[in-house]
């Protein structure tokens, strides 16, 4: 991995780690820079949280936070945020699509269950649905941007540490953010929501 690519991936993964932690939706277990242009954040998502519409929006925000971090720090995002079915954009779009079609969170026809087979063709065929899905994605992106803007110095510190070390434990991430798992410390996760 070139120095430039390594830095970009570090920024991307730091964005995810901060969002999952400070939005209170999961415990980061590790953050790594991998082989080639791949990085990874392993997150143990909190199973005790109610899976509400707010929870879905925070999950989308954390999913988009890597891309947002790249845009904020570097000025542009890599194509790696999108592309395949396992990409950040595909995952976030899938969540937004489910909210609108099968989870009962749509403002229009919320009781109508419409199964989506993850073939995003329906978004090409239904312009109004695509607009509602996009609006959800934009709200989630705004949450990620506001969070990372507020935590800009921590984003840079985490990305720098990851860039240097190549791997960080979840405990190292929480220490850098001033958080302990029990919610005690410099910052309480619950008050950051």
XYZ file of C-alpha atoms in Angstrom:
193
model
C 0.000 0.000 0.000
C 1.438 3.396 -0.938
C 1.830 6.003 1.806
C -1.024 8.051 0.310
C -3.385 5.073 0.111
C -2.422 3.926 3.603
C -3.308 7.381 4.968
C -6.639 7.450 3.122
C -7.590 3.997 4.424
C -6.532 5.037 7.944
C -8.807 8.085 7.785
C -11.681 5.980 6.415
C -11.454 3.302 9.109
C -10.980 5.896 11.866
C -14.253 7.512 10.756
C -16.101 4.210 11.119
C -14.539 3.468 14.515
C -15.441 6.875 15.937
C -19.020 6.743 14.640
C -19.779 3.223 15.891
C -18.355 4.139 19.297
C -19.768 7.625 19.827
C -23.173 6.876 18.332
C -23.392 4.095 20.917
C -24.437 1.310 18.563
C -21.504 -1.060 18.906
C -18.250 -1.895 20.610
C -15.222 -1.649 18.345
C -13.081 -4.764 18.801
C -10.284 -3.838 16.388
C -9.315 -1.547 13.536
C -6.802 -2.768 10.959
C -5.130 -1.841 7.733
C -5.087 -4.928 5.572
C -3.451 -6.215 2.465
C -3.795 -4.034 -0.621
C -6.224 -1.171 -0.228
C -8.465 -2.795 2.360
C -9.002 -1.750 5.952
C -11.430 -3.188 8.449
C -13.248 -2.272 11.641
C -14.561 -5.239 13.615
C -17.605 -4.154 15.627
C -19.670 -6.107 18.108
C -23.039 -4.445 17.615
C -25.035 -3.981 20.779
C -27.848 -6.538 20.825
C -29.629 -4.907 23.774
C -30.570 -1.788 21.808
C -34.079 -1.442 20.449
C -33.946 -1.578 16.666
C -35.872 1.622 16.118
C -35.790 3.997 13.192
C -33.278 6.121 15.136
C -31.056 3.050 15.571
C -31.263 2.372 11.819
C -30.263 5.955 11.041
C -27.274 5.749 13.409
C -26.252 2.449 11.811
C -26.376 4.077 8.373
C -24.378 7.038 9.707
C -21.662 4.747 11.070
C -21.617 2.860 7.772
C -21.164 6.101 5.824
C -18.695 7.632 8.311
C -15.608 6.248 6.552
C -16.530 7.972 3.327
C -17.442 11.163 5.193
C -14.096 11.143 7.014
C -12.246 10.854 3.699
C -14.197 13.785 2.254
C -13.533 15.930 5.311
C -9.812 15.202 5.695
C -8.696 14.521 2.124
C -11.337 16.381 0.153
C -12.633 13.360 -1.748
C -13.649 9.757 -1.194
C -12.130 6.686 -2.791
C -14.241 4.494 -5.037
C -13.833 1.743 -2.421
C -16.764 3.143 -0.432
C -19.011 2.010 -3.244
C -18.940 -0.671 -5.867
C -19.770 -4.163 -4.709
C -22.722 -5.487 -2.781
C -20.601 -5.536 0.386
C -19.523 -1.893 0.033
C -20.401 0.828 2.524
C -22.768 2.504 0.054
C -24.544 -0.768 -0.733
C -24.977 -1.591 2.951
C -26.312 1.868 3.829
C -28.610 1.897 0.790
C -29.924 -1.545 1.735
C -30.776 -0.351 5.242
C -32.549 2.746 3.889
C -34.419 0.649 1.325
C -35.546 -1.814 4.007
C -36.768 1.085 6.163
C -38.922 2.270 3.276
C -40.198 -1.117 2.049
C -40.252 -3.813 4.694
C -39.589 -2.501 8.213
C -42.646 -0.283 8.654
C -40.743 3.029 8.890
C -41.953 4.599 5.645
C -43.968 7.803 5.907
C -46.008 6.695 2.893
C -47.776 3.355 3.228
C -45.863 2.214 6.343
C -47.949 -0.952 6.748
C -47.363 -2.142 3.198
C -44.692 -4.826 3.226
C -42.702 -4.914 0.010
C -39.995 -7.541 -0.036
C -36.771 -6.419 -1.665
C -34.494 -9.130 -2.893
C -31.515 -6.786 -2.615
C -31.662 -6.287 -6.324
C -31.556 -2.519 -6.219
C -33.384 -2.446 -9.570
C -36.478 -1.284 -7.733
C -34.712 2.044 -7.111
C -34.274 2.502 -10.857
C -37.912 1.727 -11.497
C -39.520 3.732 -8.685
C -38.250 7.313 -8.672
C -40.247 8.322 -5.580
C -38.883 5.382 -3.591
C -35.361 6.246 -4.741
C -35.864 9.832 -3.539
C -37.052 8.663 -0.101
C -34.128 6.215 0.207
C -31.702 8.946 -0.832
C -33.207 11.346 1.726
C -32.547 8.779 4.468
C -28.961 8.403 3.270
C -28.477 12.165 3.261
C -29.796 12.419 6.853
C -27.402 9.685 7.952
C -24.505 11.312 6.121
C -25.288 14.609 7.861
C -25.194 12.893 11.265
C -21.811 11.355 10.419
C -20.471 14.677 9.170
C -21.622 16.608 12.251
C -20.142 13.967 14.566
C -16.783 13.815 12.793
C -16.618 17.586 12.480
C -17.158 17.900 16.228
C -14.542 15.183 16.882
C -12.055 16.373 14.243
C -8.970 16.313 16.465
C -9.792 12.786 17.653
C -10.370 11.693 14.049
C -6.914 12.942 13.103
C -5.294 11.383 16.182
C -6.946 7.999 15.565
C -6.101 8.024 11.848
C -2.484 8.965 12.598
C -2.121 6.218 15.186
C -3.675 3.628 12.869
C -1.523 4.793 9.953
C 1.584 4.285 12.092
C 0.618 1.021 13.842
C -1.519 -0.708 11.194
C -3.771 -2.187 13.879
C -5.518 -0.922 16.987
C -7.555 -2.727 19.596
C -10.991 -1.484 20.545
C -9.597 -0.551 23.953
C -6.983 1.661 22.296
C -9.742 3.346 20.267
C -11.835 3.963 23.388
C -8.814 5.289 25.302
C -8.063 7.727 22.507
C -11.712 8.813 22.573
C -11.663 9.086 26.392
C -14.275 6.367 26.898
C -14.344 3.216 28.983
C -16.780 0.395 28.243
C -18.738 1.076 31.413
C -19.455 4.573 30.092
C -17.251 6.193 32.727
C -14.333 8.337 31.730
C -13.692 11.604 30.008
C -16.847 11.257 27.944
C -20.004 9.263 28.552
C -21.290 7.577 25.387
C -24.917 8.084 26.391
C -24.502 11.863 26.583
C -22.903 11.987 23.133
C -26.015 10.775 21.278
